[in-house]
Coordinates of C-alpha atoms (C1' of nucleotides) in Angstrom, one line a residue:
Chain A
X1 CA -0.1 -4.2 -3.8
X2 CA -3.6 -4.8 -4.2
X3 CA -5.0 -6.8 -7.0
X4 CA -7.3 -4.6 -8.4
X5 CA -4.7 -1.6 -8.4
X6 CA -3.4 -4.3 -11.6
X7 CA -5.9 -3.3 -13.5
X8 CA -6.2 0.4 -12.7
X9 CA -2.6 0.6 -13.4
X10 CA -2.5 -1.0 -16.9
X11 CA -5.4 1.0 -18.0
X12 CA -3.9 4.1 -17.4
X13 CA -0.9 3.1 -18.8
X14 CA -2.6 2.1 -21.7
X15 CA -4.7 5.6 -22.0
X16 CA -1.1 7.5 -22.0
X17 CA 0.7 5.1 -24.4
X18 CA -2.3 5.4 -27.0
X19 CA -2.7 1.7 -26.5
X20 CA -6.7 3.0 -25.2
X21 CA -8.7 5.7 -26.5
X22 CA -11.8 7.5 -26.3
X23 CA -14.9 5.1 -27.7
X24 CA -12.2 2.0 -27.8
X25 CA -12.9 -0.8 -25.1
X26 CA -11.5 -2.5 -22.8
X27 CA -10.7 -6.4 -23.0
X28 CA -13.3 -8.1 -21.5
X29 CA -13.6 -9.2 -17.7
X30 CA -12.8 -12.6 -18.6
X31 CA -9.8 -11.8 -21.0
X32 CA -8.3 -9.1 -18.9
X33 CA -8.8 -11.5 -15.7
X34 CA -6.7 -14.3 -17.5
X35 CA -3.9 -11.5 -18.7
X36 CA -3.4 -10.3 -15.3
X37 CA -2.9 -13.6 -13.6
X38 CA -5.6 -12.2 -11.2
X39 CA -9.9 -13.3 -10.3
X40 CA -12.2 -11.9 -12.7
X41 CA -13.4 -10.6 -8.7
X42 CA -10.9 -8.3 -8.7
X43 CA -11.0 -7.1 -12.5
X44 CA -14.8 -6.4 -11.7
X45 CA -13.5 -4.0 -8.2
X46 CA -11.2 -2.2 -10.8
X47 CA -13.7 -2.0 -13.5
X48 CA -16.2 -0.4 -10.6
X49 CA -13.9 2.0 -9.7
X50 CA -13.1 3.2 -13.4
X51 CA -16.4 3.4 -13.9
X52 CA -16.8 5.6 -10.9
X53 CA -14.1 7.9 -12.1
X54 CA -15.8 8.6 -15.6
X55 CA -13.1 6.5 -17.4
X56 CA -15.4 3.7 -18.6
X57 CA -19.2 3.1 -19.0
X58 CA -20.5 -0.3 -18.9
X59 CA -23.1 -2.0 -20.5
X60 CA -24.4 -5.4 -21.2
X61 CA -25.1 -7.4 -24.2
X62 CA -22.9 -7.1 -27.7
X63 CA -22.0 -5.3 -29.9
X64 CA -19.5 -1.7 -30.3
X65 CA -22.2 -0.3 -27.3
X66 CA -21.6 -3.5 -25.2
X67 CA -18.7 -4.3 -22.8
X68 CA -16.5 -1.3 -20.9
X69 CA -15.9 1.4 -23.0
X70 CA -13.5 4.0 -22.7
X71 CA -15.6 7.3 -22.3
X72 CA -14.2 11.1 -20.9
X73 CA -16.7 12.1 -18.5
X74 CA -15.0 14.2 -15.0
X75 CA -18.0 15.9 -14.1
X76 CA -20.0 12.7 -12.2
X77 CA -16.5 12.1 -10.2
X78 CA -16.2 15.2 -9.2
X79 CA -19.8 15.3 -8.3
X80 CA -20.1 12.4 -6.3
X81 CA -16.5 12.6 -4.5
X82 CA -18.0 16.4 -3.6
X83 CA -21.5 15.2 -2.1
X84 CA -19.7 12.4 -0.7
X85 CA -17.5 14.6 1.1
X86 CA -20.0 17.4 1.8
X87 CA -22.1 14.6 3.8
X88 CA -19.5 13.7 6.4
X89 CA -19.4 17.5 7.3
X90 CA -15.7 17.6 6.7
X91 CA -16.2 19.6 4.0
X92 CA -17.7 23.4 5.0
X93 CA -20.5 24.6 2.5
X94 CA -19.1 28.1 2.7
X95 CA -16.2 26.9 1.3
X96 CA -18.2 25.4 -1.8
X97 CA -19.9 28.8 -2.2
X98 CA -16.9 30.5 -2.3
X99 CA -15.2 28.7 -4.9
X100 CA -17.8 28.6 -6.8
X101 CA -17.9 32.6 -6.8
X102 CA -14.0 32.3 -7.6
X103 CA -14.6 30.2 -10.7
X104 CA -17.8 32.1 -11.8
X105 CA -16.1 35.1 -11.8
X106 CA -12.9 34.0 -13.3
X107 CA -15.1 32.4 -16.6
X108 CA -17.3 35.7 -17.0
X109 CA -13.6 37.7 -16.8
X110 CA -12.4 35.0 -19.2
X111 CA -15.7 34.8 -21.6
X112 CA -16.1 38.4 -22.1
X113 CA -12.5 38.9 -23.0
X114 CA -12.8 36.3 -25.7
X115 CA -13.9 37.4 -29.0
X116 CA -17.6 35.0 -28.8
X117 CA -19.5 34.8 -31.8
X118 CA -23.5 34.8 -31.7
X119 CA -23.5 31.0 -31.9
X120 CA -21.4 30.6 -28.3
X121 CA -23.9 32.9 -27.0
X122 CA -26.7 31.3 -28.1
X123 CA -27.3 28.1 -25.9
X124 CA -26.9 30.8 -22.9
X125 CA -29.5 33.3 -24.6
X126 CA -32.3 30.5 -25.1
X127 CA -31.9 29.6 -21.1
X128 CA -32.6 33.2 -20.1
X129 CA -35.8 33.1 -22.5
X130 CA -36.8 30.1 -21.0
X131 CA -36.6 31.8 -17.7
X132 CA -38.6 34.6 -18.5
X133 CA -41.6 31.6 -18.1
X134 CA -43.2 33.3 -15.7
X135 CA -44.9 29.9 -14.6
X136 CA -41.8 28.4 -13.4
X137 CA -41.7 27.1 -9.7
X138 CA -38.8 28.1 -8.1
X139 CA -37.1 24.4 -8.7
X140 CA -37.8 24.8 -12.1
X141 CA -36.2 28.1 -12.3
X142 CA -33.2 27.2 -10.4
X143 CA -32.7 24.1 -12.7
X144 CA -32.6 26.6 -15.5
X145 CA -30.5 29.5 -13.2
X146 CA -27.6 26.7 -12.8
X147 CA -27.3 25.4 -16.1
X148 CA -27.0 28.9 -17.6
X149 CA -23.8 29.3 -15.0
X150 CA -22.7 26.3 -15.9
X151 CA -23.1 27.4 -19.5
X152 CA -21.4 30.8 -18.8
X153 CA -18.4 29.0 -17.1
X154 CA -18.1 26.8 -20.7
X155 CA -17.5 30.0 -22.7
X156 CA -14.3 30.5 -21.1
X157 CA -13.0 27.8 -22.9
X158 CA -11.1 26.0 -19.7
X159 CA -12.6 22.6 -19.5
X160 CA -11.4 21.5 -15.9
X161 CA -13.2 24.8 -14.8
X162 CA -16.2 23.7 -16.3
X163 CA -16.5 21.0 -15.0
X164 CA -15.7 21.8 -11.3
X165 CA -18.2 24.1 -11.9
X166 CA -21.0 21.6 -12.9
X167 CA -19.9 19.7 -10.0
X168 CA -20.2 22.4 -7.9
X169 CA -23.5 23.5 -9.1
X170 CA -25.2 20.4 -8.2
X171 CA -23.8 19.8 -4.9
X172 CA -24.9 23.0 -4.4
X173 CA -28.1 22.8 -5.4
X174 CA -30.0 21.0 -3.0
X175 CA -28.6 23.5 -0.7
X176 CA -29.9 26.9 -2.1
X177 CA -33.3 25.8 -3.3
X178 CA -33.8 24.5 0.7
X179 CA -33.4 28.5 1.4
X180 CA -35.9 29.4 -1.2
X181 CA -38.4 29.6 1.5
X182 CA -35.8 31.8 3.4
X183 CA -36.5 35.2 0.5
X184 CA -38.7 37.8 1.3
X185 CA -40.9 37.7 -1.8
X186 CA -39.6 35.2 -4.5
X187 CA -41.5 36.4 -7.3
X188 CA -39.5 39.9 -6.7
X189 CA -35.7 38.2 -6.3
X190 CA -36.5 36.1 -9.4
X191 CA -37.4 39.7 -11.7
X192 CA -34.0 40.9 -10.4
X193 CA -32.5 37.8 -11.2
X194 CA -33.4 37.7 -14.8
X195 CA -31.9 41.3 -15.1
X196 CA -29.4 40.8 -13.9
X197 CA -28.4 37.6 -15.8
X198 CA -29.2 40.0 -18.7
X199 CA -26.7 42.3 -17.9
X200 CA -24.0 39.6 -17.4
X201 CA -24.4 38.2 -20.6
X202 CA -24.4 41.6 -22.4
X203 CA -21.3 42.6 -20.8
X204 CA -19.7 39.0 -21.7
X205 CA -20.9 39.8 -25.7
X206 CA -19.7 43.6 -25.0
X207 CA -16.3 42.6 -24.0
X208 CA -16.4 44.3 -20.7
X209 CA -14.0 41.2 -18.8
X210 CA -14.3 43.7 -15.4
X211 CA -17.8 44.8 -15.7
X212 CA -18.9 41.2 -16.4
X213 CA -16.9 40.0 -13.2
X214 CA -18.3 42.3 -11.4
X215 CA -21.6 41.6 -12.1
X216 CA -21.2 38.4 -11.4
X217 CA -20.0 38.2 -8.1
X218 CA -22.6 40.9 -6.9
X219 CA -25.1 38.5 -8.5
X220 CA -24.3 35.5 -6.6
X221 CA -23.5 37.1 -3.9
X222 CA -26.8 39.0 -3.8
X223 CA -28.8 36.1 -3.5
X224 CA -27.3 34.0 -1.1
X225 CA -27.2 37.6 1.3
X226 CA -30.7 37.8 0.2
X227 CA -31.3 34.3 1.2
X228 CA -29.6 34.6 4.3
X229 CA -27.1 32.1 3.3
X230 CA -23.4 31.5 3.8
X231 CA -21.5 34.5 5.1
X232 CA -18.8 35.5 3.2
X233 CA -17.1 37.5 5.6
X234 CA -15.8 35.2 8.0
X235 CA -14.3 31.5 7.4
X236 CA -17.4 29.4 9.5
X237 CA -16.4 25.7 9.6
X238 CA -18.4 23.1 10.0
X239 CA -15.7 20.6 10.4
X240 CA -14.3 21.6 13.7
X241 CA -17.5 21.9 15.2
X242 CA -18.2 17.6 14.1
X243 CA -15.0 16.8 15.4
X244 CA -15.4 17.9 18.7
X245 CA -18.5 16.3 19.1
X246 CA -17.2 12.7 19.0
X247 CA -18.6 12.0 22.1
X248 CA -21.1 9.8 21.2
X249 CA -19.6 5.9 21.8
X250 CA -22.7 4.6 19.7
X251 CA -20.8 2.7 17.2
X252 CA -22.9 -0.3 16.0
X253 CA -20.2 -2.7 17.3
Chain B
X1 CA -30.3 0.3 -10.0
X2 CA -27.3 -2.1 -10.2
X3 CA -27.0 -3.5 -6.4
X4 CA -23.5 -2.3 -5.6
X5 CA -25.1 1.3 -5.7
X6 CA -27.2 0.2 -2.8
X7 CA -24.4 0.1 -1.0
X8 CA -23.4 3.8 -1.4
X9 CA -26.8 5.3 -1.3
X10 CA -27.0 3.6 2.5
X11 CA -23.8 4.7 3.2
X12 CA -24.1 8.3 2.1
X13 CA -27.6 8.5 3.7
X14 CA -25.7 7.5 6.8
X15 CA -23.5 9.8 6.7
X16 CA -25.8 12.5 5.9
X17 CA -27.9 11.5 9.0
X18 CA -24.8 11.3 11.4
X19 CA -25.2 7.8 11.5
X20 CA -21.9 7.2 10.5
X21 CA -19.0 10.2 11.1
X22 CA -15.2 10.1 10.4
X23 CA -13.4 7.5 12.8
X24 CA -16.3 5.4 12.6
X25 CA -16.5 1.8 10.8
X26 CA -19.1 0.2 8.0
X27 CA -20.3 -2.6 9.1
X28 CA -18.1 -5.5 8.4
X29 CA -18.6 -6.7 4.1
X30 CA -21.0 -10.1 5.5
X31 CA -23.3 -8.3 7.6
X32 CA -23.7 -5.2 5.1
X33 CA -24.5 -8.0 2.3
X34 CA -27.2 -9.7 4.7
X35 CA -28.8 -6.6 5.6
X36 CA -29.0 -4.8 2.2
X37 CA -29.8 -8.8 0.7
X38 CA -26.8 -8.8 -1.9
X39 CA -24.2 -10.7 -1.4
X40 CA -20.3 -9.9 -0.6
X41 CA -19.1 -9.4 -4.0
X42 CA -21.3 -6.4 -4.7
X43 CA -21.0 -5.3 -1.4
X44 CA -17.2 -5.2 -2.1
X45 CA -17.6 -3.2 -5.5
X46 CA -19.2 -0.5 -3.4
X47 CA -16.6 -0.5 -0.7
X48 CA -14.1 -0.3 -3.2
X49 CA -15.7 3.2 -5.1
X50 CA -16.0 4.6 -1.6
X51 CA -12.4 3.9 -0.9
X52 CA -11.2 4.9 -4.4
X53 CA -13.2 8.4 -3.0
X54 CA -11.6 8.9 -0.2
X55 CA -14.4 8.1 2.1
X56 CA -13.1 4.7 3.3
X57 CA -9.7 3.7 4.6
X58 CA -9.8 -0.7 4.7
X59 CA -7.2 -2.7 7.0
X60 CA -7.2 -6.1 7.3
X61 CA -6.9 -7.9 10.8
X62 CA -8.9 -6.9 14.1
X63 CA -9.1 -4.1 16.6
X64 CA -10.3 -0.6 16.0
X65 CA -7.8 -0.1 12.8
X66 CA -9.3 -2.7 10.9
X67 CA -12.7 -2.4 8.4
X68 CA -13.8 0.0 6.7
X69 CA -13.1 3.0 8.6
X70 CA -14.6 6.2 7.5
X71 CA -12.3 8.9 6.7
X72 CA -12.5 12.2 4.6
X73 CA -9.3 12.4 1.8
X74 CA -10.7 14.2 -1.0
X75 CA -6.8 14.8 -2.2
X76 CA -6.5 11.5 -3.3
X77 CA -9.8 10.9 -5.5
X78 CA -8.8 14.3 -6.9
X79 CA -5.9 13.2 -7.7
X80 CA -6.4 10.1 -9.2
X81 CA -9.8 11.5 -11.4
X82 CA -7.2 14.4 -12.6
X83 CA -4.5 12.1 -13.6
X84 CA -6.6 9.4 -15.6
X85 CA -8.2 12.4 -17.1
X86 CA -5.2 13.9 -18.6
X87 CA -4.0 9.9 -19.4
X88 CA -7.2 10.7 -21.7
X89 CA -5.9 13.8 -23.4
X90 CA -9.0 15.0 -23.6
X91 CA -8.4 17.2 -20.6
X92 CA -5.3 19.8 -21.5
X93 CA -2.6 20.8 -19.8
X94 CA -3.1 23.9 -20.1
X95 CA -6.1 24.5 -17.9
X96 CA -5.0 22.7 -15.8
X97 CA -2.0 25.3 -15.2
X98 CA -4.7 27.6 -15.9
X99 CA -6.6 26.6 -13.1
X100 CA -3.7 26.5 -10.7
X101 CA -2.9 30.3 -11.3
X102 CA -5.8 31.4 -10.9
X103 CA -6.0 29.5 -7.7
X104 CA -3.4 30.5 -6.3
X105 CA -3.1 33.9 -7.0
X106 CA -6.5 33.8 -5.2
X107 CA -5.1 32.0 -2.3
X108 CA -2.4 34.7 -1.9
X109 CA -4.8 37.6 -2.2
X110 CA -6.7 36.1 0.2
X111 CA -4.5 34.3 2.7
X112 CA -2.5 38.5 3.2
X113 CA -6.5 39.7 3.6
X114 CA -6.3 37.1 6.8
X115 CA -4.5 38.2 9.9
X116 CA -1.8 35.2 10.4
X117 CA 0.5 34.6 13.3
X118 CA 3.6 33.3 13.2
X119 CA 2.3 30.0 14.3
X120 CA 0.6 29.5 10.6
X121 CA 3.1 31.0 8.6
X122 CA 5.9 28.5 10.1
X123 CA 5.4 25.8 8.1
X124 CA 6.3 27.7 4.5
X125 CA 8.8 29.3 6.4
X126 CA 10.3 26.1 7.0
X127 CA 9.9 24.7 3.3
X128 CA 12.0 27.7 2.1
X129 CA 14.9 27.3 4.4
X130 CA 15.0 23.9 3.2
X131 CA 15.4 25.1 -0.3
X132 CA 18.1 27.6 0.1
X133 CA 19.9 24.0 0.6
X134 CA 22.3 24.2 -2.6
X135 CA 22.7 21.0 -2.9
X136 CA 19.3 19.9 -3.9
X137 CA 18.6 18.2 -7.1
X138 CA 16.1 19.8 -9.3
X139 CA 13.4 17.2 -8.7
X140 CA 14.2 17.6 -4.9
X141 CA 13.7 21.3 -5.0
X142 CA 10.8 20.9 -7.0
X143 CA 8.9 18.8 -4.9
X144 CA 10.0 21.3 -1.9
X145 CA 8.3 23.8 -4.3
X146 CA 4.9 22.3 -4.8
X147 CA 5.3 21.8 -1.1
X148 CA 5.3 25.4 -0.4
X149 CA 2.8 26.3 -2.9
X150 CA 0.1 23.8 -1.1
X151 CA 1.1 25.2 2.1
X152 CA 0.7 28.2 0.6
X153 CA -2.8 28.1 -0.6
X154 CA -3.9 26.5 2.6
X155 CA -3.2 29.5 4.4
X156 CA -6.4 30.9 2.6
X157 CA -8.7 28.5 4.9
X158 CA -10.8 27.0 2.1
X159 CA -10.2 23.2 2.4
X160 CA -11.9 22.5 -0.7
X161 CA -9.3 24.7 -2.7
X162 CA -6.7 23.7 -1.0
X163 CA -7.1 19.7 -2.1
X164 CA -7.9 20.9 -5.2
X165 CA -4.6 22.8 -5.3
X166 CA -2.8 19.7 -3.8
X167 CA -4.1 17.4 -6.8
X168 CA -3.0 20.0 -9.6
X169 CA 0.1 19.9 -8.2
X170 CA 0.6 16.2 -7.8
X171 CA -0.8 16.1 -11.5
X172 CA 1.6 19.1 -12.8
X173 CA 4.9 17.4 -11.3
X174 CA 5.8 15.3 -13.8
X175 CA 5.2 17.6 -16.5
X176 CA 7.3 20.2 -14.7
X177 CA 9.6 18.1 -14.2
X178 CA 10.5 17.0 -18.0
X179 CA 10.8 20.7 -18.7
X180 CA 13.8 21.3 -16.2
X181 CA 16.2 20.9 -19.1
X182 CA 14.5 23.6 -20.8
X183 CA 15.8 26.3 -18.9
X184 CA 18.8 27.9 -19.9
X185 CA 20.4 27.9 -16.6
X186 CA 18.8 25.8 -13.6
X187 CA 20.9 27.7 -11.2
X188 CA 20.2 30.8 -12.1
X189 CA 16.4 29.9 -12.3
X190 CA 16.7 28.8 -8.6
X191 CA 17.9 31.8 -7.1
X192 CA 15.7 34.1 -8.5
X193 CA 12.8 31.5 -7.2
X194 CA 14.0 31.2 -4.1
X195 CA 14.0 35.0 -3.6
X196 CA 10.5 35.3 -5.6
X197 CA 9.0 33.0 -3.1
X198 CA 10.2 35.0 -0.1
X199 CA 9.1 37.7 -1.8
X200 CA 5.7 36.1 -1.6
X201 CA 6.0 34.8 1.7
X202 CA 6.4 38.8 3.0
X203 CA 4.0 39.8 1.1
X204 CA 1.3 37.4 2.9
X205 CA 2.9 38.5 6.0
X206 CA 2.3 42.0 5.6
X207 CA -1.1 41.8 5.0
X208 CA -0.4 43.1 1.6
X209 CA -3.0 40.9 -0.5
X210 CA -2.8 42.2 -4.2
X211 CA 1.0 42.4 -4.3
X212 CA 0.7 39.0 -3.1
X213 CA -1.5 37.9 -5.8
X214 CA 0.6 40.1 -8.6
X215 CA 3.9 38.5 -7.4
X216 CA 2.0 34.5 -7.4
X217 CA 0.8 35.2 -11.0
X218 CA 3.9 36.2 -12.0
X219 CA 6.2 33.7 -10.4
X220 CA 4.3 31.3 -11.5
X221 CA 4.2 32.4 -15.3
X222 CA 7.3 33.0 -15.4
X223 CA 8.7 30.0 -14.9
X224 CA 6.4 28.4 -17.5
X225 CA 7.7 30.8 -19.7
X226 CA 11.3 30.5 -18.9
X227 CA 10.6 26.9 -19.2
X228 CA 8.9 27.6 -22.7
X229 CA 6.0 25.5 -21.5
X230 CA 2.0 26.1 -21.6
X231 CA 1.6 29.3 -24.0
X232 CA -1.1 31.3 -21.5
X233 CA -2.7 33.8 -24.1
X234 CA -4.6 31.2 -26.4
X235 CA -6.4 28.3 -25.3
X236 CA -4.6 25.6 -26.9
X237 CA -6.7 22.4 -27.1
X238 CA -4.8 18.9 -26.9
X239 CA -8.9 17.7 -27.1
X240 CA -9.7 18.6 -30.5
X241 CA -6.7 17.1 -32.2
X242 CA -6.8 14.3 -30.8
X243 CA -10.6 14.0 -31.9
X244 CA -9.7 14.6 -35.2
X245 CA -7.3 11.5 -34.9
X246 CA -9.1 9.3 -34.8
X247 CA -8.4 7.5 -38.3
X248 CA -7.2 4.6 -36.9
X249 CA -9.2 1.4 -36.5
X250 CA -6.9 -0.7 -34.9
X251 CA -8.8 -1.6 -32.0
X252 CA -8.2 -4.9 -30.8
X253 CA -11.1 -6.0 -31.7
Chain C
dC1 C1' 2.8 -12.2 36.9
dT2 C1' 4.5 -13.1 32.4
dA3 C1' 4.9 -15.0 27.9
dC4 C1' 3.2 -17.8 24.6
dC5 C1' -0.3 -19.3 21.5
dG6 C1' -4.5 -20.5 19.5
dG7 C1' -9.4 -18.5 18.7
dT8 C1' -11.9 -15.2 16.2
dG9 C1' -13.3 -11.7 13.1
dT10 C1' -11.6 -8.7 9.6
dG11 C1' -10.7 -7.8 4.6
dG12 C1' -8.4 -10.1 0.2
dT13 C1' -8.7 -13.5 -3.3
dC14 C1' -10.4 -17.1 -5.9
dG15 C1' -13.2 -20.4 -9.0
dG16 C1' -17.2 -21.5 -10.6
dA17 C1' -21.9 -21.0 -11.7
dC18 C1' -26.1 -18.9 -13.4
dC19 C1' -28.8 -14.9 -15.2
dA20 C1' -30.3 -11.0 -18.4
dC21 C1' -29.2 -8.8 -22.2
dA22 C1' -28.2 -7.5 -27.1
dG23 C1' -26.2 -8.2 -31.4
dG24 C1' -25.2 -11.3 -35.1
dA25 C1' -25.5 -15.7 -37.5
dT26 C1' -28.5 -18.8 -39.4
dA27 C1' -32.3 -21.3 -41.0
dG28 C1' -36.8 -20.9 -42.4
dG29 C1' -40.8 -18.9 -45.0
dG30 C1' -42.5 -15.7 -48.4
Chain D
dC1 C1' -33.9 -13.9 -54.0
dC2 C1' -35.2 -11.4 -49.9
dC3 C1' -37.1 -10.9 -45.5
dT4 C1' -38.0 -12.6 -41.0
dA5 C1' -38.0 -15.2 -36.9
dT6 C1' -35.1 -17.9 -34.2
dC7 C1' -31.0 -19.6 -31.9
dC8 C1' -26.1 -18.8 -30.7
dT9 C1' -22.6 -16.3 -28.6
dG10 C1' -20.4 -13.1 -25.9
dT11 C1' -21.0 -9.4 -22.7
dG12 C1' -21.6 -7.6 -17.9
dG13 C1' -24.4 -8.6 -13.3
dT14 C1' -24.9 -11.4 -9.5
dC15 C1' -24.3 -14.9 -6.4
dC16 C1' -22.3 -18.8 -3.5
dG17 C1' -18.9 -21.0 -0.9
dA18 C1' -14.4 -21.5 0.1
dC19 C1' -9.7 -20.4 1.6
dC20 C1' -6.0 -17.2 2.9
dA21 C1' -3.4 -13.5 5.5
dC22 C1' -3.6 -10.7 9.1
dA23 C1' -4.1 -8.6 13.8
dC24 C1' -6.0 -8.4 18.1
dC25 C1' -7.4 -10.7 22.4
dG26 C1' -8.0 -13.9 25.8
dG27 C1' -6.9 -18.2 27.8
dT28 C1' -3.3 -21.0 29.3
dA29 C1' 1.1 -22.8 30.6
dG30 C1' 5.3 -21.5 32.7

DNA sequence: CTACCGGTGTGGTCGGACCACAGGATAGGG
DNA sequence: CCCTATCCTGTGGTCCGACCACACCGGTAG
């Protein structure tokens, strides 16, 4: 057992038993090195990792802000374990894509079958009028595009959905505004796409669950066929391809 | 820019450039500290995120097993972000079953849609043999269970849902578990599992994928049911609540 | 040729030290 | 009496140097 692992385990026992909540804080380094029997070192490795989990954020000086405080954030994790794992090529992009279209799908299903007052509707509604900028770059727009998903996915009210969903939308997005370049006539696909995202919130505030999946998935899928993107067809890996490719012996040594 | 974070930056441009791939090894904790100029400790942080995500695998001693090898588990960083997550409560229970369902009733659809030999199916195969064994305890035929239900929704060829499939299940267990008593008759609950899973199993087989989704969902909420757990037609919030509770001031202070 | 046994490089841990930062206590001036 | 400027204190951030346990690998004694 490694020292560190000390500290993760006590704080999550601490989180279930109620001992640790959100906005409380933990002991500091010092304190919680001399409680543990262990190096304030070690305390500082578990801290680190905590911190990269979305557990606790950290922050110098004094006061309530100050120390390591207990915070519920699972969207940077899941972004950074995702880009981490999308840059050793184990991890296929199609694969990404097609969860995404799974989840997006599922939430418009979910949203439209809920009973969503104008006020849910609204942050979604002020995107797509601040899409209709015609002076957007394509960056700009795409910013705006994924953060309307993202709010879409929120409506269905799952919040481990949602946030897979952010996560997925910003490992993806690097990816799809590289292929920006790839689409016939941008200003064109951009028209469409503000229809169409139209139409997918109107069948969400209609009520329509299957129309609204539908349109969904033909909308995603549209674009990234449009952009000559990921097939969905067949199951193209990127990972076998890397792994028999380990010829190379340039290790640094 | 706290200094650990140079660290992962360099080794996530690595790995993004090919300079590093799985199998390979980080420069040993010294060097790395001398050529980024920060010493070992923040070094270490860093090594420590990286391993908490599943990038890194670190053995002590010499030879090719030892260092910081790179590998690619996103099951475990999954794992561990769901788990402290739910420690929280501010991430409920029920989406997370949610999620699973709607997981793996896509897995099924889409793992009949595949054409899959014999070869791939052995391996569930195997995992319900082993649970026709009568003498299994509940928390052995459980974990045989989630077993199959991984395999399961790895048959659909999307590694990204599959680990995410492998952590909601490793995050579900327990909770499962403490309903077993629940059920009127665990026996009886067995059998018609064992047969509902076979059921499944020939379903995929046959190349039959909405009867293989249809009987997924409905294993699958019918045991919550029978196990009067997760209610699935409102979107019962453990957050909120425990928001609301927040009276107490007894941090330690 | 074989078996033993240090050398060497790896991560794991530790203690102590200093810095930057931010809030709060305190002493000073108005 | 109040307000303000200053110092004190506690926090994380960083660094250094040291020692340990471990596992391979090569030299050496048999």
């Amino acid at each position: 057992m490694k020292n560190y692992e000390l500290v993760l385990h006590r704080v999550e026992a601490d989180l279930a038993a109620g001992r640790l909540r959100i906005g409380g804080r933990l002991p500091g380094e010092r304190t919680l090195a001399e409680q543990l029997g262990i190096s304030r070192p070690s305390v500082r490795e578990a801290v680190r990792v905590l911190e990269a989990m979305g557990v606790v954020r950290t922050a110098t000086g004094s006061g309530p802000e100050a120390g390591a405080v207990i915070v519920a954030e699972p969207v940077s994790p899941l972004t950074a374990v995702l880009r981490l794992h999308l840059a050793t090529n184990h991890l296929p992009m199609g694969d990404v894509v097609q969860t995404r279209l799974l989840l997006e799908s599922w939430s418009a299903r979910e949203a439209a079958a809920r009973e969503l007052g104008a006020g849910e509707l609204k942050v979604a509604e002020e995107l797509l009028d601040r899409m209709d900028d015609a002076g957007l770059s394509p960056e700009e727009f795409h910013l705006l595009d994924a953060e309307f998903h993202v709010a879409l996915s929120g409506l269905a009210g799952n919040v481990l959905i949602a946030a897979v969903m952010t996560s997925l939308r910003s490992a993806i997005h690097g990816y799809v505004l590289a292929a920006v370049p790839n689409l016939p006539d941008w200003e064109a696909t951009a028209v469409g796409l503000r229809s169409e995202h139209r139409a997918i919130l109107a069948a969400v505030r209609g009520g329509e669950p299957e129309h609204a999946a539908e349109l969904v998935t033909a909308h995603i899928r549209g674009f990234y066929q449009a952009a000559q993107l990921t097939p969905f067809g067949g199951t193209q890996r990127g990972a076998a391809e890397a792994e028999d490719d380990d010829r190379a012996d340039d290790e640094v040594k």
